[in-house]
Short mmCIF file of C-alpha atoms in Angstrom, two decimals:
data_model
loop_
_atom_site.label_atom_id
_atom_site.label_comp_id
_atom_site.label_asym_id
_atom_site.label_seq_id
_atom_site.Cartn_x
_atom_site.Cartn_y
_atom_site.Cartn_z
CA MET A 1 -39.61 -24.86 22.64
CA THR A 2 -38.50 -21.73 24.47
CA GLU A 3 -36.56 -18.93 22.75
CA GLU A 4 -33.40 -19.97 24.58
CA GLU A 5 -33.87 -23.62 23.49
CA LYS A 6 -34.35 -22.45 19.89
CA ARG A 7 -31.15 -20.41 20.07
CA ASN A 8 -29.22 -23.38 21.48
CA TYR A 9 -30.71 -25.69 18.81
CA LEU A 10 -29.69 -23.34 15.97
CA LYS A 11 -26.26 -22.83 17.47
CA ASN A 12 -25.69 -26.60 17.80
CA LYS A 13 -26.94 -27.11 14.25
CA GLU A 14 -24.53 -24.48 12.95
CA ILE A 15 -21.61 -26.06 14.85
CA ASN A 16 -22.48 -29.54 13.53
CA GLU A 17 -22.72 -28.28 9.95
CA MET A 18 -19.37 -26.53 10.30
CA MET A 19 -17.80 -29.71 11.72
CA GLU A 20 -19.23 -31.73 8.82
CA ARG A 21 -17.82 -29.24 6.29
CA ASN A 22 -14.40 -29.33 7.97
CA ALA A 23 -14.46 -33.14 8.09
CA LYS A 24 -15.33 -33.27 4.37
CA LEU A 25 -12.50 -30.85 3.53
CA GLU A 26 -10.10 -32.89 5.69
CA ALA A 27 -11.17 -36.13 3.98
CA GLU A 28 -10.65 -34.60 0.52
CA LYS A 29 -7.21 -33.30 1.43
CA ILE A 30 -4.38 -35.40 0.03
CA LYS A 31 -1.77 -35.96 2.72
CA LEU A 32 1.78 -36.81 1.69
CA LEU A 33 4.37 -37.95 4.19
CA LEU A 34 8.04 -37.58 3.24
CA LEU A 35 10.16 -40.22 4.95
CA GLY A 36 13.75 -41.38 4.70
CA ALA A 37 16.92 -41.81 6.71
CA GLY A 38 19.01 -38.74 7.58
CA GLU A 39 20.84 -37.03 4.67
CA SER A 40 18.70 -38.81 2.04
CA GLY A 41 17.57 -35.57 0.38
CA LYS A 42 13.93 -35.60 1.45
CA SER A 43 14.02 -32.03 2.76
CA THR A 44 15.34 -30.95 -0.65
CA ILE A 45 12.30 -32.62 -2.26
CA PHE A 46 10.18 -30.66 0.23
CA LYS A 47 11.82 -27.38 -0.85
CA GLN A 48 11.37 -28.29 -4.52
CA MET A 49 7.63 -28.68 -3.99
CA LYS A 50 7.51 -25.10 -2.77
CA VAL A 51 9.41 -23.92 -5.86
CA ILE A 52 7.16 -25.91 -8.24
CA TYR A 53 3.73 -25.56 -6.63
CA GLY A 54 3.96 -23.04 -3.80
CA LYS A 55 4.87 -19.39 -3.59
CA THR A 56 8.21 -18.32 -5.01
CA PHE A 57 10.97 -17.34 -2.59
CA THR A 58 10.89 -13.62 -1.81
CA GLU A 59 14.15 -11.69 -1.94
CA GLU A 60 14.08 -11.54 1.86
CA GLU A 61 13.71 -15.34 2.10
CA ARG A 62 16.58 -15.76 -0.35
CA ARG A 63 18.81 -13.50 1.75
CA GLN A 64 17.90 -15.49 4.86
CA HIS A 65 19.38 -18.60 3.24
CA THR A 66 22.76 -16.89 2.76
CA SER A 67 24.02 -17.60 6.28
CA THR A 68 23.01 -21.29 5.97
CA ILE A 69 24.89 -21.60 2.67
CA TYR A 70 27.98 -19.89 4.15
CA SER A 71 27.83 -22.25 7.14
CA ASN A 72 27.44 -25.36 4.94
CA ILE A 73 30.53 -24.34 2.92
CA LEU A 74 32.72 -23.39 5.88
CA THR A 75 31.75 -26.50 7.86
CA ALA A 76 32.67 -28.71 4.90
CA ILE A 77 35.98 -27.05 3.99
CA LYS A 78 37.05 -27.11 7.66
CA ILE A 79 36.18 -30.84 7.82
CA LEU A 80 38.48 -31.40 4.82
CA CYS A 81 41.26 -29.47 6.56
CA ASP A 82 40.76 -31.45 9.78
CA GLN A 83 40.81 -34.74 7.89
CA ALA A 84 44.02 -33.72 6.15
CA ALA A 85 45.56 -33.55 9.64
CA VAL A 86 44.03 -36.93 10.60
CA TYR A 87 45.58 -38.51 7.48
CA ASN A 88 48.96 -36.78 8.07
CA MET A 89 48.57 -35.02 4.72
CA VAL A 90 48.89 -31.37 5.77
CA SER A 91 52.43 -31.22 4.36
CA LYS A 92 51.04 -32.24 0.96
CA ILE A 93 48.81 -29.16 0.80
CA GLU A 94 50.46 -26.62 -1.50
CA VAL A 95 48.35 -23.58 -0.48
CA GLN A 96 49.38 -23.35 3.17
CA LYS A 97 48.27 -19.71 3.60
CA SER A 98 44.75 -20.59 2.45
CA PHE A 99 44.82 -23.65 4.72
CA GLU A 100 45.73 -21.54 7.78
CA LEU A 101 43.17 -18.85 6.91
CA VAL A 102 40.34 -21.40 6.66
CA LYS A 103 41.42 -23.23 9.83
CA ALA A 104 41.09 -19.96 11.77
CA LEU A 105 37.54 -19.29 10.58
CA ASP A 106 34.34 -20.02 12.48
CA GLU A 107 31.51 -21.91 10.75
CA ASN A 108 29.24 -18.88 11.28
CA ASP A 109 31.55 -16.37 9.57
CA ALA A 110 30.58 -14.63 6.33
CA ILE A 111 32.30 -15.65 3.10
CA THR A 112 34.09 -12.57 1.82
CA GLU A 113 36.01 -12.42 -1.46
CA ASP A 114 39.27 -13.20 0.40
CA VAL A 115 37.71 -16.20 2.12
CA GLY A 116 36.21 -17.32 -1.18
CA ASN A 117 39.64 -17.17 -2.86
CA ALA A 118 41.12 -19.27 -0.04
CA ILE A 119 38.35 -21.89 -0.36
CA LYS A 120 38.78 -21.94 -4.16
CA ALA A 121 42.55 -22.48 -3.81
CA LEU A 122 42.05 -25.27 -1.25
CA TRP A 123 39.41 -27.04 -3.32
CA ALA A 124 41.79 -27.06 -6.30
CA ASP A 125 44.69 -28.34 -4.18
CA PRO A 126 45.75 -31.97 -4.96
CA GLY A 127 46.18 -32.71 -1.23
CA ILE A 128 42.60 -31.65 -0.40
CA GLN A 129 41.33 -33.58 -3.42
CA GLU A 130 43.01 -36.71 -2.00
CA VAL A 131 41.16 -36.13 1.27
CA TRP A 132 37.89 -35.61 -0.66
CA LYS A 133 38.33 -38.97 -2.40
CA ARG A 134 38.29 -40.65 1.02
CA ARG A 135 35.03 -38.94 2.06
CA SER A 136 33.20 -42.25 2.71
CA GLU A 137 35.50 -42.65 5.75
CA TYR A 138 34.20 -39.55 7.57
CA GLN A 139 31.08 -37.37 7.77
CA ILE A 140 30.69 -34.69 5.10
CA ILE A 141 27.73 -33.67 2.92
CA GLU A 142 28.76 -34.75 -0.60
CA SER A 143 26.60 -32.23 -2.43
CA VAL A 144 28.72 -29.37 -1.00
CA LYS A 145 30.85 -29.85 -4.12
CA TYR A 146 28.20 -27.74 -5.90
CA TYR A 147 29.05 -24.79 -3.63
CA PHE A 148 32.83 -25.26 -3.96
CA ASP A 149 32.48 -25.17 -7.76
CA ARG A 150 30.38 -22.00 -7.48
CA ILE A 151 32.45 -20.22 -4.83
CA ASP A 152 33.29 -17.18 -7.01
CA VAL A 153 29.60 -16.30 -7.25
CA ILE A 154 28.83 -17.05 -3.59
CA ALA A 155 31.77 -14.96 -2.35
CA SER A 156 30.78 -11.89 -4.40
CA ARG A 157 29.65 -8.82 -2.48
CA ASP A 158 26.15 -8.69 -4.02
CA TYR A 159 25.40 -12.43 -3.74
CA ILE A 160 21.72 -13.41 -3.42
CA PRO A 161 20.98 -17.19 -3.35
CA GLN A 162 19.17 -18.58 -6.39
CA ASN A 163 16.69 -21.48 -6.29
CA GLU A 164 19.37 -24.08 -6.98
CA ASP A 165 21.61 -22.67 -4.24
CA ILE A 166 18.72 -22.98 -1.79
CA MET A 167 18.04 -26.56 -2.91
CA TYR A 168 21.60 -27.56 -1.99
CA SER A 169 21.51 -25.87 1.44
CA ARG A 170 21.28 -28.21 4.41
CA VAL A 171 19.67 -27.72 7.81
CA ARG A 172 18.90 -30.90 9.72
CA THR A 173 15.14 -31.38 10.09
CA SER A 174 13.89 -31.66 13.65
CA GLY A 175 10.23 -32.26 14.41
CA ILE A 176 7.55 -31.96 11.72
CA VAL A 177 7.38 -29.29 8.99
CA THR A 178 4.15 -28.85 6.99
CA GLU A 179 3.34 -27.12 3.70
CA SER A 180 0.03 -26.92 1.80
CA TYR A 181 -0.44 -26.68 -1.96
CA GLU A 182 -3.28 -26.64 -4.47
CA ILE A 183 -2.36 -28.80 -7.49
CA ASP A 184 -4.82 -29.20 -10.39
CA GLY A 185 -7.68 -28.23 -8.09
CA ALA A 186 -6.77 -30.77 -5.40
CA LYS A 187 -5.58 -29.79 -1.92
CA PHE A 188 -2.25 -31.35 -0.96
CA GLU A 189 -0.61 -31.25 2.45
CA MET A 190 3.00 -32.43 2.72
CA TYR A 191 4.85 -33.33 5.92
CA ASP A 192 8.63 -33.45 6.28
CA VAL A 193 9.96 -35.12 9.40
CA GLY A 194 13.37 -35.64 11.00
CA GLY A 195 15.15 -38.67 9.54
CA GLN A 196 17.73 -39.35 12.24
CA ARG A 197 17.00 -42.32 14.48
CA ASN A 198 16.24 -40.22 17.55
CA GLU A 199 13.61 -38.25 15.57
CA ARG A 200 11.59 -41.24 14.38
CA LYS A 201 9.79 -42.10 17.60
CA LYS A 202 8.21 -38.62 17.43
CA TRP A 203 6.36 -39.28 14.19
CA ILE A 204 6.03 -42.91 13.19
CA HIS A 205 2.61 -43.39 14.84
CA CYS A 206 1.17 -39.96 13.92
CA PHE A 207 0.28 -40.43 10.26
CA GLU A 208 -1.88 -43.52 9.84
CA ASP A 209 -4.36 -41.65 7.59
CA VAL A 210 -1.85 -40.32 5.03
CA THR A 211 -2.76 -40.82 1.36
CA ALA A 212 0.79 -41.63 0.28
CA ILE A 213 4.29 -42.01 1.62
CA ILE A 214 7.18 -40.73 -0.45
CA PHE A 215 10.21 -42.63 0.83
CA VAL A 216 13.54 -41.08 -0.14
CA ALA A 217 16.75 -43.16 -0.14
CA ALA A 218 20.15 -41.90 -1.30
CA LEU A 219 21.63 -44.25 -3.91
CA SER A 220 25.10 -42.72 -3.58
CA GLU A 221 25.45 -43.56 0.12
CA TYR A 222 26.04 -47.30 -0.30
CA ASP A 223 29.60 -46.92 1.03
CA GLN A 224 28.95 -44.30 3.74
CA LYS A 225 28.30 -44.45 7.49
CA LEU A 226 25.49 -42.82 9.47
CA PHE A 227 25.94 -39.36 10.96
CA GLU A 228 24.63 -40.64 14.31
CA ASP A 229 26.32 -44.07 14.26
CA ALA A 230 29.71 -44.42 12.57
CA SER A 231 29.41 -48.23 12.61
CA ALA A 232 26.18 -48.36 10.56
CA ASN A 233 26.00 -48.29 6.75
CA ARG A 234 23.63 -45.63 5.41
CA MET A 235 22.10 -47.81 2.70
CA ILE A 236 21.42 -50.64 5.16
CA GLU A 237 19.80 -48.09 7.49
CA ALA A 238 17.59 -46.88 4.61
CA LEU A 239 16.60 -50.47 3.73
CA ASP A 240 15.76 -51.26 7.36
CA LEU A 241 13.68 -48.10 7.75
CA PHE A 242 11.88 -48.82 4.47
CA ASP A 243 11.10 -52.31 5.76
CA GLU A 244 9.77 -50.83 9.01
CA ILE A 245 7.52 -48.36 7.14
CA ILE A 246 6.02 -50.49 4.35
CA ASN A 247 5.24 -53.40 6.67
CA ASN A 248 3.77 -51.16 9.40
CA ALA A 249 0.03 -51.65 10.02
CA PHE A 250 -0.40 -47.86 10.31
CA PHE A 251 0.47 -47.46 6.61
CA ARG A 252 -1.24 -50.48 5.02
CA LYS A 253 -3.73 -48.24 3.15
CA SER A 254 -1.16 -45.64 2.08
CA SER A 255 0.38 -45.64 -1.39
CA ILE A 256 4.16 -46.11 -1.26
CA ILE A 257 6.36 -44.16 -3.68
CA LEU A 258 10.09 -44.87 -3.53
CA PHE A 259 12.49 -42.15 -4.68
CA LEU A 260 15.98 -43.55 -5.23
CA ASN A 261 17.66 -40.19 -4.88
CA LYS A 262 21.08 -38.63 -5.61
CA ARG A 263 21.27 -40.53 -8.90
CA ASP A 264 23.76 -37.96 -10.23
CA LEU A 265 26.20 -38.58 -7.36
CA PHE A 266 25.62 -42.34 -7.66
CA GLU A 267 26.43 -42.31 -11.39
CA GLU A 268 29.76 -40.61 -10.65
CA LYS A 269 30.60 -42.71 -7.60
CA VAL A 270 30.16 -46.15 -9.19
CA LYS A 271 32.86 -45.26 -11.75
CA THR A 272 35.51 -45.17 -9.00
CA THR A 273 33.98 -47.03 -6.02
CA PRO A 274 32.79 -50.55 -6.91
CA ILE A 275 29.55 -51.51 -5.16
CA ARG A 276 30.86 -54.99 -4.25
CA ASP A 277 33.79 -53.44 -2.33
CA THR A 278 31.33 -52.52 0.42
CA PRO A 279 31.00 -55.71 2.53
CA ALA A 280 27.22 -55.37 2.90
CA PHE A 281 26.85 -55.49 -0.89
CA SER A 282 29.51 -58.04 -1.83
CA ASP A 283 26.75 -60.07 -3.57
CA TYR A 284 26.56 -57.46 -6.35
CA SER A 285 27.32 -59.35 -9.57
CA GLY A 286 26.81 -56.63 -12.18
CA PRO A 287 29.61 -54.87 -14.07
CA ASP A 288 31.64 -52.26 -12.19
CA GLY A 289 30.92 -48.65 -13.09
CA ASP A 290 27.52 -49.49 -14.59
CA TYR A 291 24.83 -47.05 -13.40
CA ASP A 292 21.84 -49.06 -14.69
CA ALA A 293 23.07 -52.34 -13.20
CA GLY A 294 23.73 -50.65 -9.85
CA LEU A 295 20.32 -48.96 -9.86
CA SER A 296 18.58 -52.26 -10.64
CA TYR A 297 20.54 -54.02 -7.87
CA PHE A 298 19.51 -51.54 -5.16
CA LEU A 299 15.92 -51.30 -6.40
CA LYS A 300 15.59 -55.09 -6.01
CA LYS A 301 16.98 -54.79 -2.46
CA PHE A 302 14.21 -52.32 -1.55
CA LEU A 303 11.39 -54.20 -3.28
CA ALA A 304 12.44 -57.42 -1.53
CA ARG A 305 11.59 -55.81 1.82
CA ASN A 306 7.87 -55.71 0.92
CA LYS A 307 6.32 -58.59 2.86
CA SER A 308 2.83 -57.96 1.44
CA GLY A 309 3.84 -58.63 -2.16
CA ALA A 310 1.36 -57.43 -4.80
CA ASP A 311 -1.12 -56.39 -2.08
CA HIS A 312 1.01 -53.32 -1.36
CA GLN A 313 2.34 -51.98 -4.64
CA ILE A 314 5.48 -49.83 -4.57
CA TYR A 315 5.92 -47.18 -7.24
CA HIS A 316 9.53 -46.17 -7.81
CA HIS A 317 11.61 -43.49 -9.53
CA ALA A 318 15.30 -42.56 -9.72
CA THR A 319 15.59 -38.89 -8.74
CA CYS A 320 17.94 -35.96 -8.35
CA ALA A 321 16.28 -33.83 -5.66
CA THR A 322 18.34 -30.74 -6.51
CA ASP A 323 17.10 -30.79 -10.14
CA THR A 324 13.77 -28.93 -10.29
CA LYS A 325 12.90 -30.25 -13.78
CA ASN A 326 13.48 -33.85 -12.69
CA VAL A 327 11.38 -33.46 -9.53
CA ARG A 328 8.59 -31.81 -11.55
CA VAL A 329 8.48 -34.68 -14.10
CA VAL A 330 8.63 -37.35 -11.39
CA PHE A 331 5.97 -35.75 -9.21
CA ASN A 332 3.63 -35.26 -12.18
CA SER A 333 3.70 -39.01 -12.78
CA CYS A 334 3.26 -39.68 -9.06
CA LYS A 335 0.39 -37.18 -8.80
CA ASP A 336 -1.88 -39.30 -11.03
CA ILE A 337 -1.21 -42.35 -8.85
CA ILE A 338 -1.86 -40.39 -5.68
CA LEU A 339 -5.14 -38.87 -6.96
CA ARG A 340 -6.38 -42.28 -8.16
CA GLU A 341 -5.54 -43.95 -4.83
CA ASN A 342 -7.22 -41.10 -2.94
CA LEU A 343 -10.44 -41.68 -4.92
CA LYS A 344 -10.26 -45.40 -4.14
CA ASN A 345 -9.76 -44.81 -0.43
CA SER A 346 -12.61 -42.28 -0.38
CA GLY A 347 -14.97 -44.86 -1.93
CA PHE A 348 -15.48 -42.91 -5.18
CA MET A 349 -13.65 -45.43 -7.33
CA ASP A 350 -13.55 -49.22 -7.42
CA ASP A 351 -10.32 -51.14 -6.91
#
């Protein structure tokens, strides 16, 4: 063997060893795919994972969220003002000066103390509250109530978003966002993908080797319509997407974990909006206003979509994605399942 042949041999050997090491690391990595229809709260789960297991938000990162929070608030309050006009209820609004001030604002404006006072006055107005009660009839992010109730703090001159403020902020996911974590010595990689219909074709075939799918569905949206299709019920869309995912050949080896999310909003909504009043769920036979009965009803709807039966077990939890403690407890219980399934799939553990 010539010197050049020796060099090439050693170089090839080094490359092969490096590729083997990388393949081993890739095989050991636990890949989690977050799925769900638009507005289900999956991106909030994604942010919570960063708070719980990743690096904390720097002050600069917190400040960068301020403009998003301002925009979420202004977009929502302007929607309420617009809907008041649609429902011919402008004359019922008692704080007309605040109404006119907000109408003149742009969604990208800053929230000063004066603007904050106007939003606070509008949110307390009986006319705007009537419009809010009809929110299932138009598109608005329900969780914005958190910001309206906290407007004094947000409108202060020295406001810096806290973790919970960031959890409630909303930017529609487009494409694929990835974060990596080390949890109890195991490497986790989590993917968040766009949930709107037009986003799905970009990702549905890309993740056949994921360890687990965390599917997020919003319990509270049983009476709401899709952002991208005002004729489609959000819960039916979530059920259909869940059906598509769990019965997809790409994911037959992946663990399925169902998060029935927005349980806090659901618990409040069922007190005033009976489930059976929504035509798609007129078969609901439980008592009105009963959280547990409603949760059980929708859980059965999701589990019934599993065509593989016991061969593809579905783990499920009721969640509140904006509650860090709840997400921590839920993910800790899921983590054991995920690690066990990963060992099975790697051949280190018997079924």
